[in-house]
Amino acid sequence: GGVWEGRAVLPAGWVDLMRTPHTPDRTYGAHVWLNAAGRVPGAPPDLFMATGNGGQVIAVVPSKDLVVVRLGRTG
């Protein structure tokens, strides 16, 4: 919900907005890809992720209390 160790790091409601499908096929929210429609096979349906240049990824799985950050290629 945008809170880390009791401290707000994102505006209230932003994470809910991000996870709300904004496309008819339910694969994209506000600046993040959603897995609600099974876009990532085998991953939980509550997964949402941002992808960037060179393999950068921020993946969040609320049901697993998990955040994965990949910085991508370096050098």
Coordinates of N, CA and C in Angstrom, one line a residue:
G1 N 0.8 -1.2 0.0 CA 0.0 0.0 0.0 C 0.8 1.3 0.0
G2 N 2.1 1.2 -0.3 CA 3.0 2.4 -0.3 C 3.5 2.8 1.1
V3 N 3.4 1.8 2.0 CA 4.0 2.1 3.4 C 5.1 1.1 3.7
W4 N 6.2 1.6 4.2 CA 7.3 0.7 4.6 C 7.7 1.0 6.0
E5 N 7.6 0.0 6.9 CA 7.9 0.1 8.3 C 7.2 1.3 8.9
G6 N 5.9 1.4 8.6 CA 5.1 2.4 9.1 C 5.2 3.8 8.6
R7 N 6.0 4.0 7.5 CA 6.2 5.3 6.9 C 5.8 5.3 5.5
A8 N 5.0 6.3 5.1 CA 4.5 6.4 3.7 C 5.6 6.7 2.8
V9 N 5.8 5.9 1.7 CA 6.8 6.2 0.7 C 6.2 6.5 -0.6
L10 N 4.9 6.3 -0.7 CA 4.1 6.7 -1.9 C 2.8 7.4 -1.5
P11 N 2.3 8.2 -2.3 CA 1.0 8.9 -1.9 C -0.1 7.9 -1.7
A12 N -1.0 8.2 -0.8 CA -2.1 7.3 -0.4 C -2.9 7.0 -1.7
G13 N -3.3 5.7 -1.9 CA -4.0 5.3 -3.0 C -3.3 5.0 -4.3
W14 N -2.0 5.4 -4.4 CA -1.2 5.2 -5.6 C -1.0 3.7 -6.0
V15 N -0.7 2.9 -5.0 CA -0.5 1.4 -5.3 C -1.9 0.8 -5.8
D16 N -3.0 1.2 -5.2 CA -4.3 0.7 -5.7 C -4.5 1.1 -7.1
L17 N -4.2 2.4 -7.4 CA -4.4 2.9 -8.8 C -3.5 2.1 -9.7
M18 N -2.2 1.8 -9.3 CA -1.3 1.1 -10.2 C -1.9 -0.3 -10.5
R19 N -2.5 -0.9 -9.5 CA -2.9 -2.3 -9.7 C -4.3 -2.4 -10.3
T20 N -4.9 -1.3 -10.6 CA -6.3 -1.3 -11.3 C -6.1 -1.4 -12.8
P21 N -6.7 -2.5 -13.4 CA -6.5 -2.6 -14.9 C -7.0 -1.4 -15.6
H22 N -6.2 -1.0 -16.6 CA -6.6 0.2 -17.4 C -6.7 -0.2 -18.9
T23 N -6.6 -1.5 -19.2 CA -6.8 -1.9 -20.6 C -7.9 -3.0 -20.6
P24 N -8.5 -3.2 -21.7 CA -9.6 -4.2 -21.8 C -9.1 -5.6 -21.5
D25 N -7.9 -5.9 -21.8 CA -7.4 -7.3 -21.6 C -6.8 -7.5 -20.2
R26 N -6.9 -6.4 -19.3 CA -6.5 -6.4 -17.9 C -5.0 -6.7 -17.7
T27 N -4.2 -6.4 -18.7 CA -2.7 -6.7 -18.6 C -1.9 -5.5 -18.1
Y28 N -2.5 -4.3 -18.1 CA -1.8 -3.1 -17.8 C -2.5 -2.2 -16.8
G29 N -1.8 -1.7 -15.8 CA -2.4 -0.7 -14.9 C -1.9 0.6 -15.1
A30 N -1.6 1.4 -14.0 CA -1.0 2.7 -14.2 C 0.5 2.5 -14.1
H31 N 1.2 2.4 -15.2 CA 2.6 2.3 -15.4 C 3.2 1.0 -15.0
V32 N 2.4 0.0 -14.8 CA 2.9 -1.4 -14.5 C 2.1 -2.4 -15.2
W33 N 2.8 -3.6 -15.5 CA 2.1 -4.7 -16.1 C 1.5 -5.5 -14.9
L34 N 0.3 -6.1 -15.3 CA -0.5 -6.9 -14.3 C -0.5 -8.3 -14.7
N35 N -0.6 -9.2 -13.7 CA -0.7 -10.6 -14.0 C -2.1 -11.1 -13.8
A36 N -3.1 -10.3 -13.6 CA -4.5 -10.7 -13.3 C -5.0 -11.6 -14.4
A37 N -4.6 -11.4 -15.6 CA -5.1 -12.3 -16.8 C -4.1 -13.4 -17.1
G38 N -3.1 -13.6 -16.2 CA -2.2 -14.7 -16.5 C -1.1 -14.4 -17.5
R39 N -0.7 -13.1 -17.5 CA 0.4 -12.7 -18.5 C 1.7 -13.4 -18.2
V40 N 2.0 -13.7 -16.9 CA 3.2 -14.4 -16.5 C 2.8 -15.8 -16.0
P41 N 2.9 -16.8 -16.9 CA 2.5 -18.1 -16.5 C 3.2 -18.6 -15.2
G42 N 2.4 -19.2 -14.3 CA 3.0 -19.8 -13.1 C 3.2 -18.8 -12.0
A43 N 3.0 -17.5 -12.3 CA 3.2 -16.5 -11.2 C 1.8 -16.2 -10.6
P44 N 1.8 -15.7 -9.4 CA 0.5 -15.4 -8.7 C -0.2 -14.3 -9.4
P45 N -1.5 -14.4 -9.4 CA -2.3 -13.4 -10.1 C -2.2 -12.0 -9.6
D46 N -1.7 -11.8 -8.4 CA -1.6 -10.4 -7.8 C -0.2 -9.8 -8.1
L47 N 0.6 -10.5 -8.9 CA 1.9 -9.9 -9.4 C 1.7 -8.7 -10.2
F48 N 2.4 -7.6 -9.9 CA 2.5 -6.5 -10.8 C 3.9 -6.1 -10.9
M49 N 4.3 -5.5 -12.1 CA 5.7 -5.3 -12.3 C 5.9 -4.1 -13.3
A50 N 7.1 -3.5 -13.1 CA 7.5 -2.4 -14.0 C 8.8 -3.0 -14.7
T51 N 8.8 -2.8 -16.0 CA 10.0 -3.3 -16.8 C 10.6 -2.1 -17.5
G52 N 12.0 -2.2 -17.6 CA 12.7 -1.0 -18.2 C 13.8 -1.5 -19.2
N53 N 14.6 -0.6 -19.6 CA 15.7 -0.8 -20.5 C 16.7 -1.7 -20.0
G54 N 17.2 -2.6 -20.8 CA 18.3 -3.5 -20.4 C 18.0 -4.5 -19.4
G55 N 16.7 -4.9 -19.3 CA 16.3 -5.9 -18.4 C 16.0 -5.5 -17.0
Q56 N 15.8 -4.2 -16.8 CA 15.4 -3.7 -15.5 C 14.0 -4.1 -15.1
V57 N 13.8 -4.6 -13.9 CA 12.5 -5.1 -13.5 C 12.3 -4.7 -12.0
I58 N 11.1 -4.3 -11.7 CA 10.6 -4.2 -10.3 C 9.4 -5.1 -10.3
A59 N 9.4 -6.2 -9.6 CA 8.2 -7.1 -9.5 C 7.8 -7.1 -8.1
V60 N 6.5 -7.0 -7.9 CA 5.9 -7.0 -6.5 C 4.8 -8.1 -6.5
V61 N 4.8 -9.0 -5.5 CA 3.8 -10.0 -5.2 C 3.3 -9.9 -3.8
P62 N 2.2 -9.1 -3.6 CA 1.7 -8.8 -2.3 C 1.4 -10.1 -1.5
S63 N 0.8 -11.1 -2.2 CA 0.5 -12.4 -1.4 C 1.7 -13.1 -0.9
K64 N 2.8 -12.8 -1.4 CA 4.1 -13.5 -0.9 C 4.9 -12.5 -0.1
D65 N 4.4 -11.3 0.1 CA 5.2 -10.2 0.8 C 6.6 -10.1 0.1
L66 N 6.6 -10.0 -1.2 CA 7.8 -10.1 -2.0 C 8.0 -8.9 -2.9
V67 N 9.2 -8.4 -3.0 CA 9.6 -7.4 -4.0 C 10.9 -7.8 -4.5
V68 N 11.0 -7.9 -5.9 CA 12.2 -8.2 -6.5 C 12.6 -7.1 -7.4
V69 N 13.9 -6.7 -7.3 CA 14.4 -5.6 -8.2 C 15.6 -6.2 -8.9
R70 N 15.6 -6.0 -10.2 CA 16.7 -6.4 -11.1 C 17.2 -5.1 -11.8
L71 N 18.5 -4.8 -11.6 CA 19.0 -3.5 -12.1 C 19.3 -3.6 -13.6
G72 N 19.3 -4.8 -14.2 CA 19.5 -4.9 -15.6 C 21.0 -5.0 -15.9
R73 N 21.3 -4.9 -17.2 CA 22.7 -5.0 -17.6 C 23.5 -3.8 -17.1
T74 N 24.7 -4.0 -16.8 CA 25.6 -2.9 -16.4 C 26.8 -2.9 -17.3
G75 N 27.5 -1.8 -17.2 CA 28.8 -1.7 -17.9 C 28.8 -1.0 -19.1

